[in-house]
Coordinates of C-alpha atoms and ligand atoms in Angstrom, one line a residue:
M1 CA -18.6 53.2 -7.0
Q2 CA -16.5 52.6 -10.0
R3 CA -13.3 53.1 -7.9
C4 CA -14.6 50.7 -5.2
T5 CA -15.3 48.0 -7.8
T6 CA -11.8 48.4 -9.3
L7 CA -10.3 48.2 -5.8
L8 CA -12.3 45.1 -5.0
F9 CA -11.2 43.6 -8.3
F10 CA -7.5 44.1 -7.4
V11 CA -8.0 42.7 -3.9
F12 CA -9.7 39.7 -5.4
V13 CA -6.9 39.2 -7.9
F14 CA -4.3 39.6 -5.2
C15 CA -6.0 37.2 -2.9
N16 CA -6.3 34.6 -5.7
V17 CA -2.7 34.9 -6.7
L18 CA -1.8 34.4 -3.0
A19 CA -4.1 31.5 -2.7
Q20 CA -2.8 29.9 -5.8
S21 CA 0.9 30.2 -4.9
Q22 CA 0.5 29.3 -1.3
K23 CA -2.4 27.0 -0.8
A24 CA -1.5 24.1 1.5
A25 CA -2.2 20.7 -0.1
I26 CA -1.5 18.1 2.5
I27 CA -2.1 14.4 2.3
P28 CA -3.4 13.0 4.5
E29 CA -5.7 16.0 5.2
P30 CA -5.0 17.3 8.8
V31 CA -7.7 17.5 11.4
L32 CA -7.5 21.3 11.4
L33 CA -5.5 23.6 9.1
E34 CA -6.0 27.3 9.2
Q35 CA -4.1 29.4 6.7
K36 CA -2.8 32.7 8.1
E37 CA -1.3 35.9 6.6
G38 CA 2.3 35.9 5.8
E39 CA 5.0 33.3 5.2
F40 CA 8.0 31.7 6.7
L41 CA 11.3 31.9 4.7
L42 CA 13.6 29.0 5.0
K43 CA 17.2 30.5 4.9
N44 CA 20.7 29.1 4.9
N45 CA 21.0 30.1 8.5
T46 CA 17.7 28.8 9.8
A47 CA 18.2 26.9 13.0
I48 CA 16.5 23.6 13.7
E49 CA 16.1 23.9 17.4
I50 CA 15.2 21.2 20.0
A51 CA 14.1 22.4 23.3
S52 CA 14.4 19.1 25.3
D53 CA 15.5 15.6 24.4
N54 CA 15.6 12.9 27.1
N55 CA 16.2 9.9 24.9
G56 CA 17.7 11.2 21.7
S57 CA 14.5 10.7 19.6
V58 CA 13.8 14.4 19.2
N59 CA 17.3 14.9 18.0
E60 CA 16.8 12.1 15.5
V61 CA 13.7 13.8 14.1
A62 CA 15.5 17.1 14.0
N63 CA 18.4 15.5 12.1
Y64 CA 15.9 13.8 9.7
L65 CA 14.5 17.3 8.9
A66 CA 17.9 18.9 8.5
S67 CA 19.2 16.3 6.1
F68 CA 15.9 16.3 4.2
L69 CA 16.1 20.0 3.7
N70 CA 19.8 20.2 3.0
K71 CA 19.6 18.0 -0.1
P72 CA 17.5 20.2 -2.4
T73 CA 18.4 23.6 -0.8
G74 CA 22.1 23.0 -0.7
Y75 CA 22.1 24.6 2.8
N76 CA 23.9 23.2 5.8
L77 CA 21.2 23.5 8.3
N78 CA 22.1 22.4 11.8
V79 CA 20.4 21.2 14.9
T80 CA 20.9 23.5 17.9
K81 CA 19.7 23.6 21.5
A82 CA 19.0 27.3 21.4
S83 CA 18.6 30.0 18.8
S84 CA 17.5 33.6 18.5
G85 CA 16.8 34.1 14.8
N86 CA 14.9 32.4 12.2
S87 CA 14.1 28.9 13.4
I88 CA 12.2 25.7 13.3
K89 CA 11.6 24.5 16.8
L90 CA 10.7 21.0 17.8
M91 CA 9.2 20.8 21.3
L92 CA 7.8 18.0 23.4
N93 CA 4.9 19.1 25.5
T94 CA 5.5 19.3 29.2
A95 CA 1.9 18.3 30.0
Y96 CA 0.4 15.4 27.9
N97 CA -2.3 16.8 25.6
K98 CA -4.9 14.0 25.5
E99 CA -6.5 15.3 22.2
L100 CA -3.2 14.9 20.3
G101 CA -2.4 11.5 21.8
D102 CA 0.9 9.8 21.0
E103 CA 1.1 10.6 17.3
G104 CA -0.6 14.0 17.1
Y105 CA 1.1 17.4 16.8
M106 CA 0.5 21.1 16.6
L107 CA 2.4 23.0 13.8
T108 CA 2.6 26.8 13.7
V109 CA 4.2 28.5 10.8
A110 CA 4.7 32.2 11.2
T111 CA 7.0 34.8 9.8
G112 CA 10.4 34.2 11.2
N113 CA 9.6 30.9 13.0
V114 CA 8.0 27.5 12.9
T115 CA 7.0 25.5 15.9
I116 CA 6.1 21.9 16.1
A117 CA 4.9 20.7 19.4
A118 CA 3.8 17.1 20.3
N119 CA 3.5 14.7 23.2
K120 CA 5.9 12.2 21.7
P121 CA 8.6 12.2 19.1
A122 CA 6.3 10.4 16.7
G123 CA 4.1 13.4 16.7
L124 CA 7.0 15.7 16.0
F125 CA 7.9 13.4 13.1
Y126 CA 4.4 13.8 11.6
G127 CA 4.5 17.5 12.2
V128 CA 7.8 17.6 10.3
Q129 CA 6.1 15.6 7.4
T130 CA 3.4 18.2 7.2
F131 CA 5.9 21.0 7.3
I132 CA 7.8 19.4 4.4
Q133 CA 4.6 19.2 2.4
L134 CA 4.0 22.9 2.9
L135 CA 7.4 23.7 1.4
P136 CA 7.5 24.3 -2.5
N137 CA 7.4 21.2 -4.6
E138 CA 11.1 21.5 -5.4
I139 CA 11.9 20.4 -1.9
E140 CA 11.5 16.9 -3.2
S141 CA 14.2 17.4 -5.9
K142 CA 16.9 14.9 -5.8
T143 CA 19.5 17.5 -6.6
V144 CA 20.2 21.0 -5.4
V145 CA 17.8 23.6 -6.8
D146 CA 19.4 27.1 -7.4
K147 CA 18.0 30.4 -6.3
K148 CA 14.7 29.2 -5.0
E149 CA 12.8 31.1 -2.3
W150 CA 11.9 28.4 0.1
T151 CA 8.8 29.9 1.5
V152 CA 6.1 28.2 3.6
P153 CA 2.7 29.7 4.0
A154 CA 1.8 30.7 7.5
V155 CA -0.6 28.2 9.0
V156 CA -1.8 26.7 12.2
V157 CA -2.3 22.9 12.1
K158 CA -3.7 20.7 14.7
D159 CA -3.5 17.1 13.7
Y160 CA -3.7 13.5 15.0
P161 CA -4.7 10.1 13.4
R162 CA -8.0 8.5 13.4
F163 CA -6.5 5.0 13.7
G164 CA -3.4 3.6 15.4
W165 CA -3.0 1.0 12.6
R166 CA -2.2 2.6 9.3
G167 CA -0.6 -0.2 7.3
L168 CA 0.7 -1.0 3.9
M169 CA 1.5 -4.6 3.0
F170 CA 4.5 -5.3 0.8
D171 CA 4.8 -8.8 -0.7
V172 CA 8.5 -9.4 -1.0
S173 CA 7.9 -13.1 -1.7
R174 CA 6.3 -13.3 -5.1
H175 CA 9.1 -11.1 -6.4
F176 CA 12.0 -10.4 -4.1
F177 CA 12.9 -6.7 -3.4
T178 CA 16.2 -5.6 -2.0
K179 CA 16.8 -4.1 1.4
A180 CA 17.4 -0.7 -0.3
E181 CA 14.0 -0.9 -2.0
V182 CA 12.3 -1.8 1.3
K183 CA 13.9 1.3 2.8
A184 CA 12.7 3.4 -0.1
F185 CA 9.2 2.0 0.5
I186 CA 9.5 3.0 4.2
D187 CA 10.6 6.5 3.2
D188 CA 7.5 7.0 1.2
M189 CA 5.2 5.4 3.8
A190 CA 6.5 7.8 6.4
K191 CA 5.8 10.9 4.3
Y192 CA 2.1 10.0 4.2
K193 CA 2.0 9.0 7.9
Y194 CA 1.7 5.3 7.6
N195 CA 3.0 3.6 10.7
L196 CA 2.8 -0.2 9.9
L197 CA 4.7 -2.1 7.3
H198 CA 3.4 -5.6 6.8
L199 CA 6.0 -7.7 5.2
H200 CA 4.7 -10.7 3.4
L201 CA 7.9 -12.8 3.8
T202 CA 6.9 -16.3 2.7
D203 CA 4.9 -17.8 -0.1
D204 CA 4.9 -20.5 -2.8
Q205 CA 7.4 -18.4 -4.8
G206 CA 10.0 -17.7 -2.1
W207 CA 10.9 -17.8 1.5
R208 CA 12.6 -14.4 2.2
I209 CA 13.9 -14.5 5.7
E210 CA 16.9 -16.3 7.0
I211 CA 16.0 -18.8 9.8
K212 CA 19.4 -20.0 11.1
S213 CA 18.1 -23.3 12.6
L214 CA 16.5 -24.2 9.1
P215 CA 19.0 -23.1 6.5
K216 CA 17.4 -24.9 3.6
L217 CA 14.4 -22.4 3.8
T218 CA 16.7 -19.9 2.1
S219 CA 19.3 -22.1 0.4
I220 CA 16.5 -23.8 -1.5
G221 CA 13.3 -21.9 -0.7
A222 CA 14.4 -18.4 -1.8
W223 CA 15.2 -19.3 -5.4
N224 CA 13.2 -20.1 -8.5
V225 CA 13.5 -19.7 -12.3
K226 CA 13.3 -16.2 -13.7
K227 CA 10.4 -15.9 -16.0
I228 CA 9.1 -12.9 -17.8
G229 CA 5.5 -12.4 -18.9
T230 CA 2.3 -12.9 -17.1
F231 CA 2.6 -14.6 -13.8
N232 CA 0.5 -17.8 -13.4
Y233 CA 0.7 -18.5 -17.1
F234 CA 4.4 -19.2 -17.4
S235 CA 5.7 -22.4 -18.9
D236 CA 6.8 -25.1 -16.6
P237 CA 10.4 -24.7 -15.6
L238 CA 12.8 -27.2 -17.4
P239 CA 14.9 -29.4 -15.2
D240 CA 18.1 -27.7 -16.4
E241 CA 16.9 -24.1 -16.1
P242 CA 18.9 -22.3 -13.4
R243 CA 17.1 -21.6 -10.1
D244 CA 19.0 -18.4 -9.4
Y245 CA 16.2 -15.8 -9.3
G246 CA 15.1 -14.5 -6.0
G247 CA 16.9 -13.7 -2.7
F248 CA 16.3 -13.3 1.0
F249 CA 17.0 -11.0 3.9
T250 CA 19.7 -12.2 6.3
Q251 CA 18.9 -11.7 9.9
D252 CA 21.3 -8.7 9.9
D253 CA 19.4 -7.3 7.0
I254 CA 16.2 -7.7 9.0
R255 CA 17.7 -5.9 12.0
D256 CA 18.9 -3.1 9.8
I257 CA 15.3 -2.8 8.2
V258 CA 13.6 -2.9 11.6
Q259 CA 15.9 -0.1 12.9
Y260 CA 15.4 2.0 9.7
A261 CA 11.6 1.6 10.1
K262 CA 11.8 2.5 13.8
E263 CA 13.7 5.8 12.8
H264 CA 10.6 6.5 10.6
F265 CA 8.1 5.6 13.4
I266 CA 7.0 2.5 11.5
N267 CA 6.5 -0.9 13.1
I268 CA 7.0 -4.0 11.0
L269 CA 4.6 -6.8 11.1
P270 CA 6.2 -10.1 9.7
E271 CA 4.0 -12.5 8.0
I272 CA 4.9 -16.2 7.7
D273 CA 2.0 -17.5 5.6
V274 CA 0.9 -21.0 6.7
P275 CA -0.6 -23.6 6.3
G276 CA -1.3 -22.8 2.6
H277 CA 1.0 -20.8 0.5
S278 CA 3.9 -22.9 1.7
L279 CA 5.4 -24.5 -1.4
A280 CA 8.8 -22.8 -0.8
A281 CA 9.0 -24.3 2.7
I282 CA 7.9 -27.7 1.5
A283 CA 10.5 -27.6 -1.4
A284 CA 13.1 -27.1 1.3
Y285 CA 11.7 -29.5 3.9
P286 CA 9.3 -32.0 2.1
E287 CA 8.7 -33.8 5.3
L288 CA 6.3 -31.0 6.4
S289 CA 3.8 -32.2 3.8
C290 CA 1.1 -35.0 4.3
T291 CA 1.3 -35.8 0.6
P292 CA 3.5 -38.5 -0.9
G293 CA 5.8 -37.2 -3.6
A294 CA 6.3 -33.8 -2.0
D295 CA 10.0 -34.5 -2.2
K296 CA 9.8 -33.7 -5.9
Y297 CA 8.2 -30.3 -5.3
Q298 CA 10.1 -27.2 -6.2
V299 CA 9.6 -23.5 -5.5
N300 CA 7.0 -22.1 -7.8
S301 CA 8.2 -19.9 -10.7
G302 CA 4.9 -18.5 -11.7
E303 CA 3.6 -21.6 -13.5
K304 CA 0.0 -22.6 -12.8
F305 CA -0.4 -24.9 -9.8
M306 CA -3.8 -24.0 -8.4
V307 CA -7.2 -23.7 -9.8
W308 CA -10.3 -21.9 -8.5
P309 CA -13.2 -24.2 -9.2
P310 CA -16.6 -22.7 -9.6
K311 CA -17.6 -23.2 -6.0
G312 CA -14.8 -20.8 -5.1
H313 CA -12.5 -23.0 -3.0
F314 CA -8.9 -23.4 -3.9
Y315 CA -7.9 -26.6 -5.6
G316 CA -4.2 -27.4 -5.5
L317 CA -2.7 -29.2 -8.5
L318 CA 0.0 -30.0 -6.0
D319 CA -0.1 -29.8 -2.2
N320 CA 1.4 -26.5 -1.0
T321 CA 0.2 -26.9 2.5
L322 CA 1.9 -27.7 5.8
C323 CA 0.3 -30.8 7.2
P324 CA -1.7 -30.0 10.4
A325 CA -1.5 -33.7 11.4
N326 CA 2.2 -33.8 11.3
P327 CA 4.0 -33.0 14.7
K328 CA 7.1 -32.1 12.8
V329 CA 5.2 -29.1 11.4
Y330 CA 4.7 -27.6 14.9
E331 CA 8.4 -28.2 15.7
F332 CA 9.3 -26.4 12.5
L333 CA 7.0 -23.5 13.3
D334 CA 8.3 -23.3 16.8
K335 CA 11.8 -22.8 15.4
V336 CA 10.6 -20.3 12.8
F337 CA 8.6 -18.2 15.2
T338 CA 11.4 -18.3 17.9
E339 CA 13.7 -16.5 15.4
V340 CA 11.0 -14.3 13.9
A341 CA 9.9 -13.1 17.3
A342 CA 13.4 -12.3 18.3
L343 CA 13.9 -10.1 15.1
F344 CA 10.8 -8.1 15.1
P345 CA 9.9 -6.0 18.2
F346 CA 6.3 -5.5 17.0
E347 CA 3.7 -7.1 19.3
Y348 CA 2.0 -9.1 16.5
I349 CA 3.1 -11.9 14.2
H350 CA 1.0 -12.6 11.1
M351 CA 0.4 -16.3 10.3
G352 CA -1.3 -15.9 6.9
G353 CA -3.9 -18.7 7.0
D354 CA -5.5 -17.6 3.7
E355 CA -6.5 -19.6 0.7
T356 CA -5.6 -23.1 2.0
A357 CA -6.2 -25.7 -0.7
R358 CA -7.5 -28.6 1.2
N359 CA -8.1 -31.1 -1.5
F360 CA -5.1 -33.2 -0.5
W361 CA -6.1 -33.1 3.1
E362 CA -9.4 -34.7 2.0
K363 CA -7.5 -37.8 0.9
S364 CA -4.8 -37.9 3.6
P365 CA -4.9 -40.8 6.0
Q366 CA -2.9 -38.7 8.6
I367 CA -5.6 -36.0 8.4
K368 CA -8.4 -38.6 8.8
A369 CA -6.6 -40.0 11.9
L370 CA -6.2 -36.5 13.3
M371 CA -9.9 -35.8 12.8
Q372 CA -10.8 -39.0 14.6
R373 CA -8.4 -38.4 17.5
E374 CA -9.3 -34.7 18.0
K375 CA -13.0 -35.1 17.2
L376 CA -12.8 -32.6 14.3
K377 CA -16.0 -32.7 12.2
N378 CA -14.7 -31.2 9.0
L379 CA -11.7 -29.5 7.3
D380 CA -12.7 -26.1 8.6
E381 CA -12.1 -27.6 12.1
V382 CA -8.8 -29.2 11.0
Q383 CA -7.7 -25.7 9.9
S384 CA -9.0 -24.1 13.1
Y385 CA -7.0 -26.8 15.1
F386 CA -3.9 -25.8 13.2
V387 CA -4.5 -22.1 13.8
K388 CA -5.0 -22.6 17.5
K389 CA -1.8 -24.5 17.8
V390 CA 0.0 -21.8 15.9
E391 CA -1.5 -19.2 18.2
K392 CA -0.1 -21.1 21.2
I393 CA 3.4 -21.2 19.6
V394 CA 3.3 -17.5 18.8
E395 CA 2.1 -16.6 22.2
S396 CA 4.9 -18.7 23.8
K397 CA 7.2 -16.3 22.1
G398 CA 5.5 -13.3 23.8
K399 CA 3.7 -12.2 20.7
K400 CA 0.0 -11.8 19.6
L401 CA -1.4 -13.7 16.6
I402 CA -3.0 -12.1 13.6
G403 CA -4.2 -13.8 10.4
W404 CA -6.2 -13.3 7.3
D405 CA -9.9 -13.8 7.8
E406 CA -10.0 -17.5 6.9
I407 CA -8.7 -18.1 10.5
L408 CA -12.4 -17.6 11.5
Q409 CA -13.3 -20.8 9.7
G410 CA -14.0 -23.7 12.1
G411 CA -13.7 -21.3 15.1
L412 CA -11.3 -18.5 15.9
A413 CA -8.3 -19.0 18.1
P414 CA -9.0 -17.5 21.6
N415 CA -7.0 -14.2 21.3
A416 CA -6.3 -13.9 17.5
A417 CA -6.8 -10.6 15.7
V418 CA -8.3 -10.8 12.2
M419 CA -7.2 -9.1 9.0
S420 CA -10.4 -8.8 6.9
W421 CA -9.5 -9.1 3.2
R422 CA -12.4 -10.9 1.5
G423 CA -14.6 -7.8 1.9
I424 CA -15.5 -6.6 5.4
D425 CA -17.6 -9.6 6.6
G426 CA -14.8 -11.4 8.3
G427 CA -14.0 -8.2 10.1
I428 CA -17.6 -7.7 11.2
A429 CA -17.8 -11.3 12.4
A430 CA -14.5 -11.0 14.4
A431 CA -15.5 -7.7 16.0
K432 CA -18.8 -9.2 17.0
L433 CA -16.8 -12.0 18.8
K434 CA -14.9 -9.1 20.5
H435 CA -11.6 -9.7 18.6
E436 CA -9.4 -7.1 17.3
V437 CA -9.7 -6.4 13.5
V438 CA -7.6 -4.7 10.8
M439 CA -9.7 -3.9 7.7
S440 CA -8.0 -4.5 4.3
P441 CA -10.8 -5.5 2.0
T442 CA -10.1 -6.3 -1.7
T443 CA -13.0 -3.9 -2.6
Y444 CA -11.1 -0.8 -1.4
A445 CA -7.5 -1.7 -0.5
Y446 CA -6.0 -4.1 -3.0
L447 CA -3.3 -2.2 -4.7
D448 CA -2.3 -5.1 -7.0
Y449 CA -5.5 -4.6 -8.9
M450 CA -5.6 -2.5 -12.1
Q451 CA -6.3 1.2 -11.5
G452 CA -7.8 2.0 -14.8
D453 CA -9.2 0.4 -18.0
A454 CA -7.8 -3.1 -18.9
A455 CA -7.2 -1.6 -22.4
I456 CA -4.2 0.3 -21.0
E457 CA -3.2 -1.1 -17.6
P458 CA -0.9 -4.0 -17.1
P459 CA -3.3 -7.0 -16.8
V460 CA -4.6 -8.1 -13.4
Y461 CA -7.8 -9.9 -12.8
A462 CA -9.6 -7.0 -11.1
T463 CA -9.8 -3.3 -11.0
L464 CA -9.7 -0.8 -8.1
R465 CA -9.8 2.9 -9.2
L466 CA -8.5 5.7 -7.1
N467 CA -12.0 7.1 -6.4
K468 CA -13.1 3.6 -5.1
A469 CA -10.0 3.4 -2.9
Y470 CA -10.8 6.8 -1.5
G471 CA -14.1 5.5 -0.3
F472 CA -12.3 3.1 2.1
E473 CA -14.1 3.3 5.4
P474 CA -12.5 1.0 8.0
V475 CA -15.4 1.0 10.4
P476 CA -18.5 -0.9 9.1
E477 CA -21.9 0.2 10.3
G478 CA -23.2 -1.6 13.3
V479 CA -19.7 -2.6 14.5
D480 CA -18.2 -1.4 17.8
A481 CA -15.4 0.9 16.6
K482 CA -13.2 0.0 19.5
Y483 CA -12.4 -3.4 17.9
I484 CA -11.2 -1.9 14.6
K485 CA -7.5 -1.2 15.0
G486 CA -7.4 0.5 11.7
G487 CA -6.9 -0.4 8.0
Q488 CA -4.2 -1.2 5.5
A489 CA -3.7 -1.6 1.8
N490 CA -2.1 -4.6 0.3
L491 CA 0.4 -4.7 -2.5
W492 CA 0.8 -8.2 -3.8
T493 CA 3.6 -8.6 -6.3
E494 CA 2.8 -11.5 -8.6
Q495 CA 2.7 -9.1 -11.5
V496 CA 5.1 -6.6 -10.0
Y497 CA 8.6 -7.4 -11.3
N498 CA 10.5 -4.2 -10.3
F499 CA 10.4 -1.2 -8.0
R500 CA 9.4 1.3 -10.6
H501 CA 6.2 -0.6 -11.3
L502 CA 5.7 -1.1 -7.6
Q503 CA 5.6 2.7 -7.2
Y504 CA 3.2 2.8 -10.1
M505 CA 0.8 0.5 -8.3
L506 CA 1.2 2.2 -5.0
W507 CA 0.6 5.8 -5.9
P508 CA -1.8 7.5 -6.0
R509 CA -4.0 4.9 -4.3
A510 CA -1.8 4.7 -1.2
F511 CA -2.6 8.4 -0.8
A512 CA -6.3 7.5 -0.7
I513 CA -5.8 4.8 2.0
A514 CA -3.5 7.1 4.0
E515 CA -6.2 9.7 4.2
S516 CA -8.8 7.0 5.0
V517 CA -6.8 5.8 8.1
W518 CA -5.5 9.2 9.3
S519 CA -8.0 11.9 8.5
P520 CA -11.4 12.5 10.2
K521 CA -14.1 10.8 8.3
E522 CA -16.0 14.0 7.8
K523 CA -12.9 15.8 6.3
K524 CA -12.8 13.4 3.4
N525 CA -13.8 15.0 0.1
W526 CA -13.1 13.6 -3.3
N527 CA -13.1 17.0 -5.1
D528 CA -10.7 18.5 -2.6
F529 CA -8.5 15.3 -2.6
V530 CA -7.9 15.3 -6.4
P531 CA -6.0 18.6 -6.6
R532 CA -4.0 17.6 -3.5
V533 CA -3.1 14.4 -5.4
E534 CA -2.0 16.3 -8.4
R535 CA 0.3 18.4 -6.2
Q536 CA 1.8 15.1 -5.1
F537 CA 2.3 14.2 -8.7
E538 CA 4.3 17.3 -9.3
R539 CA 6.4 16.4 -6.3
F540 CA 6.9 12.8 -7.5
D541 CA 8.0 14.1 -10.8
L542 CA 10.7 16.2 -9.1
A543 CA 11.7 13.2 -6.9
E544 CA 11.7 11.0 -10.1
K545 CA 9.3 8.6 -8.4
K546 CA 6.7 6.8 -10.5
Y547 CA 2.9 7.0 -10.1
A548 CA 0.0 5.9 -12.1
P549 CA -1.7 8.6 -14.2
S550 CA -4.7 6.5 -14.7
I551 CA -7.2 9.1 -13.3
Y552 CA -6.6 11.0 -16.5
D553 CA -7.6 8.2 -18.8
P554 CA -11.2 7.4 -19.9
I555 CA -13.5 4.9 -18.3
I556 CA -14.8 2.8 -21.1
T557 CA -18.1 1.0 -21.0
A558 CA -19.6 -1.0 -23.9
T559 CA -23.2 -2.3 -24.2
N560 CA -25.0 -4.0 -27.0
G561 CA -26.7 -1.4 -29.2
P562 CA -29.9 -1.6 -31.4
N563 CA -27.9 -2.8 -34.4
N564 CA -26.1 -5.5 -32.6
L565 CA -23.0 -3.2 -32.6
P566 CA -21.3 -2.0 -29.3
V567 CA -22.4 1.4 -28.0
V568 CA -19.5 3.0 -26.1
E569 CA -19.9 5.2 -23.1
L570 CA -16.9 7.2 -22.0
S571 CA -16.5 9.0 -18.7
T572 CA -13.7 10.1 -16.5
E573 CA -12.8 9.7 -12.9
I574 CA -12.1 13.4 -12.4
E575 CA -13.9 16.4 -13.7
G576 CA -12.8 18.8 -16.4
L577 CA -11.4 16.5 -19.1
D578 CA -12.3 16.4 -22.8
I579 CA -12.1 13.1 -24.6
F580 CA -11.3 12.9 -28.3
Y581 CA -11.6 9.6 -30.2
S582 CA -11.1 7.9 -33.5
F583 CA -12.3 4.6 -35.2
D584 CA -10.0 5.0 -38.3
N585 CA -6.9 3.5 -36.7
S586 CA -5.2 6.9 -36.5
F587 CA -4.2 8.6 -33.3
P588 CA -6.7 11.2 -32.1
D589 CA -5.9 14.6 -30.8
K590 CA -8.0 17.6 -29.9
F591 CA -8.9 18.2 -33.6
Y592 CA -10.8 14.9 -33.7
P593 CA -14.4 14.3 -32.6
K594 CA -15.0 15.1 -29.0
Y595 CA -17.0 12.7 -26.9
T596 CA -20.3 14.2 -25.8
A597 CA -22.7 11.2 -25.8
P598 CA -22.6 7.4 -26.2
I599 CA -21.4 6.4 -29.6
E600 CA -22.4 3.4 -31.7
V601 CA -19.2 1.8 -33.1
P602 CA -19.1 2.0 -37.0
K603 CA -19.9 -1.4 -38.5
D604 CA -16.5 -2.1 -40.0
A605 CA -14.3 -0.3 -37.4
V606 CA -11.5 -2.4 -36.0
T607 CA -10.0 -0.2 -33.2
M608 CA -11.2 2.6 -31.2
R609 CA -8.6 5.1 -29.9
M610 CA -9.1 7.9 -27.4
I611 CA -7.1 10.5 -25.5
T612 CA -8.0 13.1 -22.9
Y613 CA -7.2 16.8 -22.8
R614 CA -7.5 19.4 -20.0
D615 CA -7.6 23.1 -20.9
G616 CA -6.5 22.3 -24.5
K617 CA -3.4 20.3 -23.3
V618 CA -3.1 16.6 -23.6
I619 CA -3.2 15.0 -20.2
G620 CA -4.1 11.3 -20.6
R621 CA -2.4 8.4 -22.4
M622 CA -3.4 7.2 -25.9
V623 CA -5.8 4.4 -25.2
S624 CA -6.4 1.8 -28.0
I625 CA -9.1 -0.8 -27.6
P626 CA -10.0 -3.4 -30.3
V627 CA -13.6 -3.3 -31.4
A628 CA -13.5 -7.1 -30.7
T629 CA -12.9 -6.3 -27.1
L630 CA -15.7 -3.8 -27.0
K631 CA -17.9 -6.5 -28.5
S632 CA -16.9 -9.0 -26.0
R633 CA -17.6 -6.5 -23.1
A634 CA -21.0 -5.8 -24.6
G635 CA -21.8 -9.5 -24.9
I636 CA -22.0 -9.4 -28.6
K637 CA -20.9 -12.7 -30.2
Ligands
LIG1 C1 -5.0 -12.7 0.3 O1 -5.2 -11.8 -0.5 N1 -4.9 -14.0 -0.1 C2 -4.9 -12.4 1.7

């Protein structure tokens, strides 16, 4: 008996060691993943083999894999048509496998060989991404890693996406990002099996795409005054301040980006945001406005020019809208969409349509005349008139129209798809009208929001934690799922001044959204997701990519206590963390009081500080919060 127990103990330890070193941690979680015995060893003579390739795409996927692997391993792996030894084989199925569809794949990793099989090259590409995630973390290293055993646990994976639209929106207008940065964004999207890049190309702060027939859009509209601080609170630009901050993509740049995206199996959805958010266009071509004095307008540099009155509608301090009553606007849009349609092969064009401030329309004689002529009862109908005309223009270029959910107001254009952002109601309404819908609600998918406590995060007006983002479910109850094309997360860049911070805002929440749009609903599991996120953190460290460590920081809640002092409740988004705190202005560590229950703030305390540990090691950031802030959160005057 004793012998038996000892043996069992060693078997247990052995299995545990095996499990620890080899457990697959894939994001997004595959449909089916079975871990098998053994492992594949990637060697300097491993062949990357392609069995058939009619159009060159399989070869492209194989080359992508070879060049990815060669960088950190220092190997010189080559793509071959036949091999006999250790190999990674990419194969297109001879008979279409319905279950896998166009983007699914089967991946088998065994001792001596790896096979990825799919119906289409896209599936092979996603199989390759899963294979890469199975390799040791060092595969993400930017430089050659010496003497590493590049082992991959033996597995069988069957995988395919839940949705065909798996999007990320990148706002390149509020702050301009370079072509190289857009490509880096695409690289990372592809790793997590996103297939749709929505480029928000125009807004009040900049027009970012060359339109050859309208050169002032970029000679004037792409430039503003560089400001540093908190967007929307900047001082007004002075007349002599240089307008040299910004930039735009030439049409060659766009073609290059589109091609790069295609090589990563990503479509690009271009957004031209009209009739609101159009100050950059109006600064270039003031005749597009209904409002006298628009010829004095300039591209916004982050100074305040809009207010949200209590009723919730936008109120412009200046008129940033294209005039729906002005025929020149439709001529302008025809030119824009002609060139945009020719540049982007994707079937949809996004017309924005959100947050249109209509207070200038209320006063405009041209709008009043339009309403009489077209029998439009209110400004919703004026807006809808505009959207319907835009839909006709977009369709005349052979494209379909999609817009933010405000395009429902006053009546949806006949064929338009709706991107639901103000929660899910717009999406529900559009699906009930049998229109296509993409879900991207602020409540789950707005990656510009803070991801932790305002005491430590760069300030934004709302918060979206990782665990909330992980709850994203694109198909609302009671809605016919066939109208929901999928979902996407949106990264607005008002407060994002550089690419490092952009990465911080994207990750890890974009992992959560990726899993929500790829993985089967029943496979989503927060406790299983967190360690997989942490594995990605290790890989990001090696790749020198930034991410937000906000899940390690405390969640701080303050309420008014019995002595009119704040009572602070601390919790954490993930399990297993200890929180240590101070009220004496010094920096707490694990020798300070450990949080166990709500604490009343000492009467004269000025600052509370806290830090988290895991297994005795510091893991969170030092968080400092003024007692005045705690009082204000608790409603104490
Ligand atoms: C939006 O966030 N205004 C679509």
